[in-house]
């Protein structure tokens, strides 16, 4: 480690709350799927800022759009219209097949929005404050605000920040009987990730998701899909629900949406698109002109069917080649598109990630002892080869 790197790490340690276990790397700049640290060492990026930099780094169109917009107007507030805002919203509605959109700033904030819509839908229609419970799945992850922590179906997130909000219930994923039983007349919505990311890259069964959709329709319970990690092309379709053949009532998105510029959104279908009225919800920064300039580039590029086909093909290839690695260490390989989990056991993950870093590969961890890969969606064939070769060396 150079003196400069050590110096920056020490200064962070002195001045910052120790909420993150950062890797001992000071990143400086990136090009495509390659990141460079401040000492000039190159890394293949299989992390993309936790599923954010979908177009990789230094995408010329994204950079040009941001520079242009920065020179024009950064922030207008939602008291006015801007062209990038209107265009991005229209594109997102079209790509999703949903009816209406609201822009927020982050994933957790988008999820707060869908929680509000679901509860107000129920309150408007049934006038019953008892019919406000939202069911989520064990091993889910929905964010870090007080309400979204409570929505997260993992006990370890419910231990320190009392009082939490009430009104959430948890059921085991892929257990239809359990959710059927839990969907009683106190429930207004079911919220789920179609591939649970943070807890270990766990795709839900198709039949289960279809059956939950049917139960929701039957009981007028809203189906909320959290696409914050799975959305914006990550799984090979623009949203993952487009592969599950369902029509959600509410969808949240964030991570990849701004290609690296913070932005989030939620979308509503027919049932819930007019629930929020003037004054019911708002945000200062949401739909900010700079973020929308970025989102427009992302939506144009990632929303292209050929781009999405390529993501699917690359994801299939990467997954198949990882599955073909002969290794006693690999317990399971799962995922969808370019969202891949390699289960190696909780004892092995941080060691394996360190070995990968030594080989110039940046990957992520996830729950259940899983190595998580969320590369930029522009990953090329040679980079897939490079990734597989390094994984083979570390895991075989
Ligand atoms: C990352 C994530 C969130 C939270 O998003 P933030 O932008 O960190 O608030 C919520 N849900 C899922 C599925 C996520 O992956």
Short mmCIF file of C-alpha atoms and ligand atoms in Angstrom, two decimals:
data_model
loop_
_atom_site.label_atom_id
_atom_site.label_comp_id
_atom_site.label_asym_id
_atom_site.label_seq_id
_atom_site.Cartn_x
_atom_site.Cartn_y
_atom_site.Cartn_z
CA UNK A 1 0.00 0.00 0.00
CA UNK A 2 1.40 3.40 -0.94
CA UNK A 3 1.72 6.28 1.50
CA UNK A 4 -1.03 8.23 -0.27
CA UNK A 5 -3.52 5.35 0.03
CA UNK A 6 -2.65 4.78 3.68
CA UNK A 7 -2.96 8.50 4.37
CA UNK A 8 -6.48 8.69 2.89
CA UNK A 9 -7.57 5.56 4.76
CA UNK A 10 -6.30 7.03 8.04
CA UNK A 11 -8.10 10.33 7.48
CA UNK A 12 -11.36 8.53 6.71
CA UNK A 13 -10.98 6.54 9.90
CA UNK A 14 -10.46 9.70 11.97
CA UNK A 15 -13.38 11.66 10.56
CA UNK A 16 -16.10 9.26 9.47
CA UNK A 17 -18.65 7.20 11.34
CA UNK A 18 -17.52 3.61 11.03
CA UNK A 19 -20.62 2.28 9.29
CA UNK A 20 -18.85 0.64 6.37
CA UNK A 21 -16.29 -2.13 6.13
CA UNK A 22 -14.46 -0.59 3.20
CA UNK A 23 -11.91 -2.51 1.15
CA UNK A 24 -8.42 -0.93 1.39
CA UNK A 25 -8.56 0.58 -2.10
CA UNK A 26 -8.86 4.25 -3.03
CA UNK A 27 -10.64 4.38 -6.38
CA UNK A 28 -9.76 7.19 -8.71
CA UNK A 29 -11.35 6.76 -12.12
CA UNK A 30 -12.88 4.23 -14.48
CA UNK A 31 -13.14 3.38 -18.13
CA UNK A 32 -15.80 0.94 -19.34
CA UNK A 33 -15.72 -2.04 -16.96
CA UNK A 34 -12.25 -1.21 -15.62
CA UNK A 35 -11.60 0.80 -12.47
CA UNK A 36 -8.25 2.33 -11.51
CA UNK A 37 -7.11 3.04 -7.99
CA UNK A 38 -5.19 6.13 -7.03
CA UNK A 39 -1.89 4.29 -7.49
CA UNK A 40 -2.79 3.26 -11.03
CA UNK A 41 -3.68 -0.39 -10.41
CA UNK A 42 -6.45 -1.64 -12.72
CA UNK A 43 -9.42 -3.75 -11.60
CA UNK A 44 -12.16 -5.47 -13.54
CA UNK A 45 -15.35 -4.10 -12.01
CA UNK A 46 -17.88 -6.87 -11.25
CA UNK A 47 -19.59 -4.69 -8.67
CA UNK A 48 -20.55 -1.48 -10.53
CA UNK A 49 -21.04 0.52 -7.36
CA UNK A 50 -23.51 -2.14 -6.10
CA UNK A 51 -25.46 -2.58 -9.32
CA UNK A 52 -25.45 1.09 -10.24
CA UNK A 53 -22.97 1.84 -13.06
CA UNK A 54 -24.96 -0.11 -15.64
CA UNK A 55 -23.23 1.66 -18.55
CA UNK A 56 -19.81 1.19 -16.98
CA UNK A 57 -17.54 4.14 -16.34
CA UNK A 58 -16.94 7.19 -18.47
CA UNK A 59 -19.67 6.35 -20.98
CA UNK A 60 -19.23 9.14 -23.55
CA UNK A 61 -22.96 9.76 -24.04
CA UNK A 62 -23.63 9.86 -20.32
CA UNK A 63 -20.70 12.19 -19.72
CA UNK A 64 -21.76 14.52 -22.55
CA UNK A 65 -25.38 14.63 -21.38
CA UNK A 66 -24.31 15.42 -17.82
CA UNK A 67 -21.86 18.12 -18.90
CA UNK A 68 -24.53 19.69 -21.11
CA UNK A 69 -27.18 19.58 -18.43
CA UNK A 70 -24.79 20.90 -15.77
CA UNK A 71 -24.13 23.94 -17.91
CA UNK A 72 -27.88 24.45 -18.49
CA UNK A 73 -29.73 23.77 -15.26
CA UNK A 74 -29.03 21.46 -12.31
CA UNK A 75 -32.16 21.69 -10.20
CA UNK A 76 -35.53 23.23 -10.92
CA UNK A 77 -37.62 21.79 -8.02
CA UNK A 78 -40.95 20.11 -8.62
CA UNK A 79 -42.69 23.48 -8.75
CA UNK A 80 -41.75 23.56 -12.44
CA UNK A 81 -41.46 21.30 -15.46
CA UNK A 82 -38.22 20.45 -17.23
CA UNK A 83 -37.78 18.64 -20.53
CA UNK A 84 -35.43 15.95 -19.17
CA UNK A 85 -37.92 15.22 -16.37
CA UNK A 86 -40.90 14.82 -18.69
CA UNK A 87 -38.92 12.73 -21.17
CA UNK A 88 -37.45 10.38 -18.56
CA UNK A 89 -40.85 9.81 -16.98
CA UNK A 90 -42.47 9.07 -20.32
CA UNK A 91 -39.73 6.59 -21.23
CA UNK A 92 -39.93 4.81 -17.89
CA UNK A 93 -43.72 4.47 -18.14
CA UNK A 94 -43.37 3.06 -21.66
CA UNK A 95 -40.59 0.60 -20.79
CA UNK A 96 -42.37 -0.65 -17.69
CA UNK A 97 -45.90 -0.96 -19.04
CA UNK A 98 -47.06 0.82 -15.89
CA UNK A 99 -49.39 3.84 -15.86
CA UNK A 100 -47.70 6.61 -13.83
CA UNK A 101 -44.34 7.46 -12.31
CA UNK A 102 -42.92 9.42 -9.36
CA UNK A 103 -39.20 10.24 -9.13
CA UNK A 104 -37.35 9.97 -5.83
CA UNK A 105 -33.65 10.05 -4.94
CA UNK A 106 -32.79 6.59 -3.69
CA UNK A 107 -34.08 3.08 -3.32
CA UNK A 108 -35.24 3.39 0.26
CA UNK A 109 -37.09 6.59 -0.60
CA UNK A 110 -38.79 4.92 -3.54
CA UNK A 111 -39.89 2.10 -1.23
CA UNK A 112 -41.22 4.60 1.30
CA UNK A 113 -43.32 5.94 -1.59
CA UNK A 114 -44.82 2.58 -2.56
CA UNK A 115 -45.59 1.85 1.10
CA UNK A 116 -47.50 5.15 1.32
CA UNK A 117 -49.42 4.45 -1.90
CA UNK A 118 -50.38 0.94 -0.80
CA UNK A 119 -51.66 2.11 2.57
CA UNK A 120 -53.58 5.05 1.13
CA UNK A 121 -55.14 2.85 -1.55
CA UNK A 122 -56.50 0.62 1.16
CA UNK A 123 -57.55 3.49 3.43
CA UNK A 124 -59.34 5.35 0.60
CA UNK A 125 -61.22 2.26 -0.45
CA UNK A 126 -61.93 0.45 2.82
CA UNK A 127 -61.63 3.24 5.43
CA UNK A 128 -60.15 0.67 7.81
CA UNK A 129 -56.90 1.50 9.61
CA UNK A 130 -56.62 -2.21 10.46
CA UNK A 131 -56.28 -3.08 6.78
CA UNK A 132 -52.80 -1.63 6.38
CA UNK A 133 -50.36 -4.50 6.88
CA UNK A 134 -47.72 -5.14 4.24
CA UNK A 135 -46.35 -8.67 3.91
CA UNK A 136 -42.73 -9.09 2.90
CA UNK A 137 -40.55 -12.17 2.56
CA UNK A 138 -37.92 -13.61 4.86
CA UNK A 139 -34.44 -12.76 3.54
CA UNK A 140 -35.72 -9.67 1.76
CA UNK A 141 -33.98 -6.31 1.75
CA UNK A 142 -35.91 -3.08 1.23
CA UNK A 143 -33.73 -0.28 2.61
CA UNK A 144 -32.30 1.54 5.61
CA UNK A 145 -34.94 4.08 6.65
CA UNK A 146 -37.00 3.18 9.71
CA UNK A 147 -39.98 1.93 7.69
CA UNK A 148 -37.95 0.09 5.05
CA UNK A 149 -35.78 -1.53 7.74
CA UNK A 150 -38.96 -2.85 9.27
CA UNK A 151 -40.10 -3.98 5.82
CA UNK A 152 -36.84 -5.92 5.47
CA UNK A 153 -37.50 -9.54 6.44
CA UNK A 154 -34.27 -10.16 8.34
CA UNK A 155 -34.17 -10.16 12.14
CA UNK A 156 -30.67 -8.68 12.31
CA UNK A 157 -32.04 -5.37 10.98
CA UNK A 158 -34.68 -5.11 13.71
CA UNK A 159 -32.52 -4.99 16.80
CA UNK A 160 -31.23 -1.46 17.45
CA UNK A 161 -33.55 1.29 16.31
CA UNK A 162 -36.71 1.05 18.40
CA UNK A 163 -39.46 2.01 18.04
CA UNK A 164 -39.89 0.69 14.51
CA UNK A 165 -43.05 1.37 12.57
CA UNK A 166 -45.65 -1.34 12.87
CA UNK A 167 -47.66 -2.84 10.08
CA UNK A 168 -45.36 -5.38 8.46
CA UNK A 169 -45.55 -9.17 8.47
CA UNK A 170 -43.07 -11.73 7.16
CA UNK A 171 -43.50 -15.02 5.38
CA UNK A 172 -41.11 -17.59 3.97
CA UNK A 173 -40.27 -17.09 0.27
CA UNK A 174 -41.61 -19.67 -2.18
CA UNK A 175 -44.10 -21.04 0.39
CA UNK A 176 -47.50 -20.45 -1.16
CA UNK A 177 -49.45 -21.95 1.69
CA UNK A 178 -47.78 -19.62 4.20
CA UNK A 179 -48.52 -16.46 2.24
CA UNK A 180 -52.05 -17.59 1.42
CA UNK A 181 -52.72 -17.98 5.13
CA UNK A 182 -51.09 -14.65 6.00
CA UNK A 183 -53.06 -12.69 3.36
CA UNK A 184 -56.02 -11.98 5.63
CA UNK A 185 -58.25 -8.90 5.90
CA UNK A 186 -55.55 -6.87 7.70
CA UNK A 187 -53.27 -6.98 4.66
CA UNK A 188 -53.18 -4.21 2.05
CA UNK A 189 -50.08 -5.24 0.06
CA UNK A 190 -47.42 -7.86 -0.57
CA UNK A 191 -43.93 -6.59 -1.34
CA UNK A 192 -41.12 -8.68 -2.80
CA UNK A 193 -37.87 -8.73 -4.75
CA UNK A 194 -38.03 -11.29 -7.58
CA UNK A 195 -34.36 -12.05 -7.02
CA UNK A 196 -33.44 -11.35 -3.42
CA UNK A 197 -30.14 -9.53 -3.81
CA UNK A 198 -28.67 -8.48 -0.50
CA UNK A 199 -29.46 -11.77 1.23
CA UNK A 200 -27.68 -13.95 -1.33
CA UNK A 201 -29.03 -13.63 -4.91
CA UNK A 202 -32.07 -15.88 -4.52
CA UNK A 203 -34.52 -15.96 -7.44
CA UNK A 204 -38.15 -16.66 -6.55
CA UNK A 205 -39.97 -19.56 -8.23
CA UNK A 206 -42.09 -18.52 -11.21
CA UNK A 207 -45.13 -20.57 -10.15
CA UNK A 208 -45.03 -19.07 -6.68
CA UNK A 209 -44.91 -15.50 -7.99
CA UNK A 210 -47.76 -16.17 -10.46
CA UNK A 211 -49.86 -17.73 -7.71
CA UNK A 212 -49.19 -14.80 -5.34
CA UNK A 213 -50.28 -12.42 -8.10
CA UNK A 214 -53.54 -14.35 -8.45
CA UNK A 215 -54.18 -14.29 -4.68
CA UNK A 216 -53.49 -10.53 -4.63
CA UNK A 217 -56.01 -9.92 -7.44
CA UNK A 218 -58.63 -12.07 -5.77
CA UNK A 219 -58.34 -10.20 -2.43
CA UNK A 220 -57.65 -6.69 -3.78
CA UNK A 221 -54.23 -6.77 -2.13
CA UNK A 222 -51.63 -4.72 -4.01
CA UNK A 223 -48.58 -6.51 -5.41
CA UNK A 224 -45.43 -4.41 -4.95
CA UNK A 225 -42.26 -5.49 -6.74
CA UNK A 226 -39.00 -4.02 -5.43
CA UNK A 227 -36.90 -3.77 -8.60
CA UNK A 228 -34.24 -1.56 -7.05
CA UNK A 229 -31.51 -4.13 -7.70
CA UNK A 230 -33.15 -6.30 -10.38
CA UNK A 231 -34.40 -3.41 -12.52
CA UNK A 232 -32.95 -1.35 -15.36
CA UNK A 233 -31.78 -4.29 -17.44
CA UNK A 234 -29.90 -6.13 -14.69
CA UNK A 235 -31.69 -9.45 -15.25
CA UNK A 236 -31.92 -9.31 -19.06
CA UNK A 237 -35.31 -7.63 -19.33
CA UNK A 238 -35.88 -4.01 -18.43
CA UNK A 239 -37.62 -5.11 -15.22
CA UNK A 240 -37.44 -8.65 -13.85
CA UNK A 241 -41.26 -8.91 -13.57
CA UNK A 242 -41.36 -8.88 -17.36
CA UNK A 243 -39.82 -12.38 -17.19
CA UNK A 244 -42.24 -13.53 -14.51
CA UNK A 245 -45.27 -12.75 -16.66
CA UNK A 246 -47.00 -10.69 -13.97
CA UNK A 247 -48.54 -7.22 -13.77
CA UNK A 248 -47.52 -5.61 -10.50
CA UNK A 249 -49.54 -2.78 -8.99
CA UNK A 250 -46.48 -0.90 -7.76
CA UNK A 251 -42.80 -1.06 -8.71
CA UNK A 252 -39.80 0.65 -7.13
CA UNK A 253 -36.51 1.29 -8.93
CA UNK A 254 -33.24 3.08 -8.22
CA UNK A 255 -29.68 1.71 -8.41
CA UNK A 256 -29.03 1.52 -12.18
CA UNK A 257 -31.57 4.17 -13.11
CA UNK A 258 -29.15 7.12 -13.19
CA UNK A 259 -26.14 5.12 -14.37
CA UNK A 260 -24.23 6.39 -11.30
CA UNK A 261 -26.12 9.60 -10.58
CA UNK A 262 -28.39 9.10 -7.55
CA UNK A 263 -32.02 8.72 -8.54
CA UNK A 264 -34.96 6.50 -7.72
CA UNK A 265 -38.51 6.12 -8.92
CA UNK A 266 -41.73 4.30 -8.29
CA UNK A 267 -44.39 3.34 -10.78
CA UNK A 268 -48.03 2.44 -10.39
CA UNK A 269 -50.42 0.44 -12.55
CA UNK A 270 -54.12 1.04 -13.18
CA UNK A 271 -55.32 0.40 -9.62
CA UNK A 272 -52.94 2.68 -7.77
CA UNK A 273 -51.88 5.33 -10.26
CA UNK A 274 -54.24 8.04 -8.97
CA UNK A 275 -54.00 7.32 -5.25
CA UNK A 276 -51.59 10.15 -4.46
CA UNK A 277 -53.19 13.58 -4.69
CA UNK A 278 -51.60 17.03 -4.56
CA UNK A 279 -49.83 17.40 -1.22
CA UNK A 280 -49.75 13.66 -0.43
CA UNK A 281 -46.11 13.14 -1.35
CA UNK A 282 -43.13 15.16 -2.51
CA UNK A 283 -39.38 15.62 -2.59
CA UNK A 284 -37.01 18.53 -3.13
CA UNK A 285 -34.43 16.73 -5.23
CA UNK A 286 -36.50 13.97 -6.88
CA UNK A 287 -36.58 14.28 -10.66
CA UNK A 288 -33.67 16.73 -10.48
CA UNK A 289 -32.65 17.89 -13.96
CA UNK A 290 -29.10 16.53 -13.71
CA UNK A 291 -30.32 13.11 -12.56
CA UNK A 292 -32.97 13.06 -15.30
CA UNK A 293 -30.37 13.89 -17.96
CA UNK A 294 -28.50 10.79 -16.82
CA UNK A 295 -31.67 8.69 -16.65
CA UNK A 296 -32.57 9.64 -20.22
CA UNK A 297 -29.27 8.24 -21.52
CA UNK A 298 -29.66 5.08 -19.44
CA UNK A 299 -33.28 4.55 -20.54
CA UNK A 300 -32.39 5.05 -24.22
CA UNK A 301 -29.48 2.62 -24.10
CA UNK A 302 -30.62 -0.05 -21.66
CA UNK A 303 -34.21 0.10 -22.88
CA UNK A 304 -33.10 -0.97 -26.36
CA UNK A 305 -34.26 -4.59 -26.96
CA UNK A 306 -30.90 -5.52 -28.51
CA UNK A 307 -29.05 -4.25 -25.46
CA UNK A 308 -31.31 -6.32 -23.22
CA UNK A 309 -30.85 -9.44 -25.39
CA UNK A 310 -27.10 -9.00 -25.05
CA UNK A 311 -27.36 -8.72 -21.26
CA UNK A 312 -29.32 -11.96 -21.19
CA UNK A 313 -26.78 -13.74 -23.42
CA UNK A 314 -23.83 -12.49 -21.38
CA UNK A 315 -25.52 -13.42 -18.12
CA UNK A 316 -26.31 -16.93 -19.39
CA UNK A 317 -22.74 -17.41 -20.56
CA UNK A 318 -21.18 -16.14 -17.34
CA UNK A 319 -23.52 -18.25 -15.21
CA UNK A 320 -22.92 -21.41 -17.28
CA UNK A 321 -19.16 -21.00 -17.16
CA UNK A 322 -19.21 -20.46 -13.42
CA UNK A 323 -21.44 -23.51 -13.03
CA UNK A 324 -18.88 -25.51 -15.04
CA UNK A 325 -16.05 -24.69 -12.61
CA UNK A 326 -15.10 -27.90 -10.82
CA UNK A 327 -14.82 -26.96 -7.18
CA UNK A 328 -15.73 -28.43 -3.81
CA UNK A 329 -15.97 -24.89 -2.50
CA UNK A 330 -18.93 -23.87 -4.68
CA UNK A 331 -22.18 -24.94 -3.04
CA UNK A 332 -24.55 -23.24 -5.46
CA UNK A 333 -24.59 -20.81 -8.40
CA UNK A 334 -27.82 -18.88 -8.94
CA UNK A 335 -29.20 -15.67 -10.34
CA UNK A 336 -30.77 -14.08 -13.38
CA UNK A 337 -29.07 -12.16 -16.19
CA UNK A 338 -26.03 -10.27 -14.92
CA UNK A 339 -27.02 -10.74 -11.28
CA UNK A 340 -25.16 -13.83 -10.13
CA UNK A 341 -24.52 -15.37 -6.73
CA UNK A 342 -21.86 -17.98 -6.00
CA UNK A 343 -22.43 -19.60 -2.63
CA UNK A 344 -19.14 -20.52 -0.99
CA UNK A 345 -20.05 -20.38 2.71
CA UNK A 346 -19.83 -17.57 5.23
CA UNK A 347 -16.30 -18.51 6.34
CA UNK A 348 -14.87 -18.31 2.82
CA UNK A 349 -16.41 -15.19 1.29
CA UNK A 350 -14.14 -12.44 2.56
CA UNK A 351 -11.02 -14.52 1.87
CA UNK A 352 -12.18 -15.29 -1.65
CA UNK A 353 -13.01 -11.64 -2.32
CA UNK A 354 -9.52 -10.66 -1.10
CA UNK A 355 -7.93 -13.21 -3.43
CA UNK A 356 -10.01 -11.87 -6.30
CA UNK A 357 -8.88 -8.33 -5.51
CA UNK A 358 -5.26 -9.51 -5.65
CA UNK A 359 -6.02 -10.82 -9.12
CA UNK A 360 -7.49 -7.47 -10.08
CA UNK A 361 -11.19 -8.37 -9.78
CA UNK A 362 -13.70 -6.42 -7.67
CA UNK A 363 -16.74 -8.42 -6.58
CA UNK A 364 -19.29 -8.10 -3.78
CA UNK A 365 -20.52 -10.27 -0.99
CA UNK A 366 -24.11 -11.09 -0.13
CA UNK A 367 -25.83 -12.95 2.69
CA UNK A 368 -25.67 -16.72 3.08
CA UNK A 369 -21.92 -16.83 2.31
CA UNK A 370 -22.34 -15.68 -1.25
CA UNK A 371 -20.04 -13.95 -3.70
CA UNK A 372 -22.26 -11.54 -5.62
CA UNK A 373 -21.51 -10.35 -9.16
CA UNK A 374 -23.26 -7.23 -10.47
CA UNK A 375 -21.00 -6.16 -13.35
CA UNK A 376 -21.71 -3.21 -15.62
CA UNK A 377 -24.21 -4.38 -18.26
CA UNK A 378 -21.65 -3.58 -20.99
CA UNK A 379 -19.28 -6.35 -19.84
CA UNK A 380 -17.64 -7.83 -22.96
CA UNK A 381 -16.65 -11.42 -23.85
CA UNK A 382 -12.96 -10.99 -23.02
CA UNK A 383 -13.92 -9.60 -19.62
CA UNK A 384 -16.18 -12.59 -19.00
CA UNK A 385 -13.17 -14.82 -19.81
CA UNK A 386 -11.02 -12.81 -17.42
CA UNK A 387 -13.62 -13.09 -14.66
CA UNK A 388 -14.11 -16.84 -15.12
CA UNK A 389 -10.36 -17.48 -15.19
CA UNK A 390 -9.86 -15.61 -11.91
CA UNK A 391 -12.86 -17.30 -10.28
CA UNK A 392 -11.49 -20.68 -11.36
CA UNK A 393 -8.10 -19.92 -9.81
CA UNK A 394 -9.62 -18.74 -6.55
CA UNK A 395 -12.39 -21.32 -6.18
CA UNK A 396 -11.02 -24.53 -7.74
C1 LIG B 1 -30.24 -1.30 -2.61
C2 LIG B 1 -31.62 -1.75 -2.36
C3 LIG B 1 -32.53 -0.96 -1.65
C4 LIG B 1 -32.14 0.36 -1.00
O1 LIG B 1 -31.71 1.28 -1.92
P1 LIG B 1 -30.90 2.60 -1.41
O2 LIG B 1 -30.70 3.41 -2.66
O3 LIG B 1 -29.62 2.10 -0.81
O4 LIG B 1 -31.76 3.27 -0.41
C5 LIG B 1 -33.83 -1.42 -1.52
N1 LIG B 1 -34.22 -2.59 -2.06
C6 LIG B 1 -33.37 -3.37 -2.75
C7 LIG B 1 -33.88 -4.64 -3.37
C8 LIG B 1 -32.04 -2.99 -2.93
O5 LIG B 1 -31.20 -3.79 -3.58
#
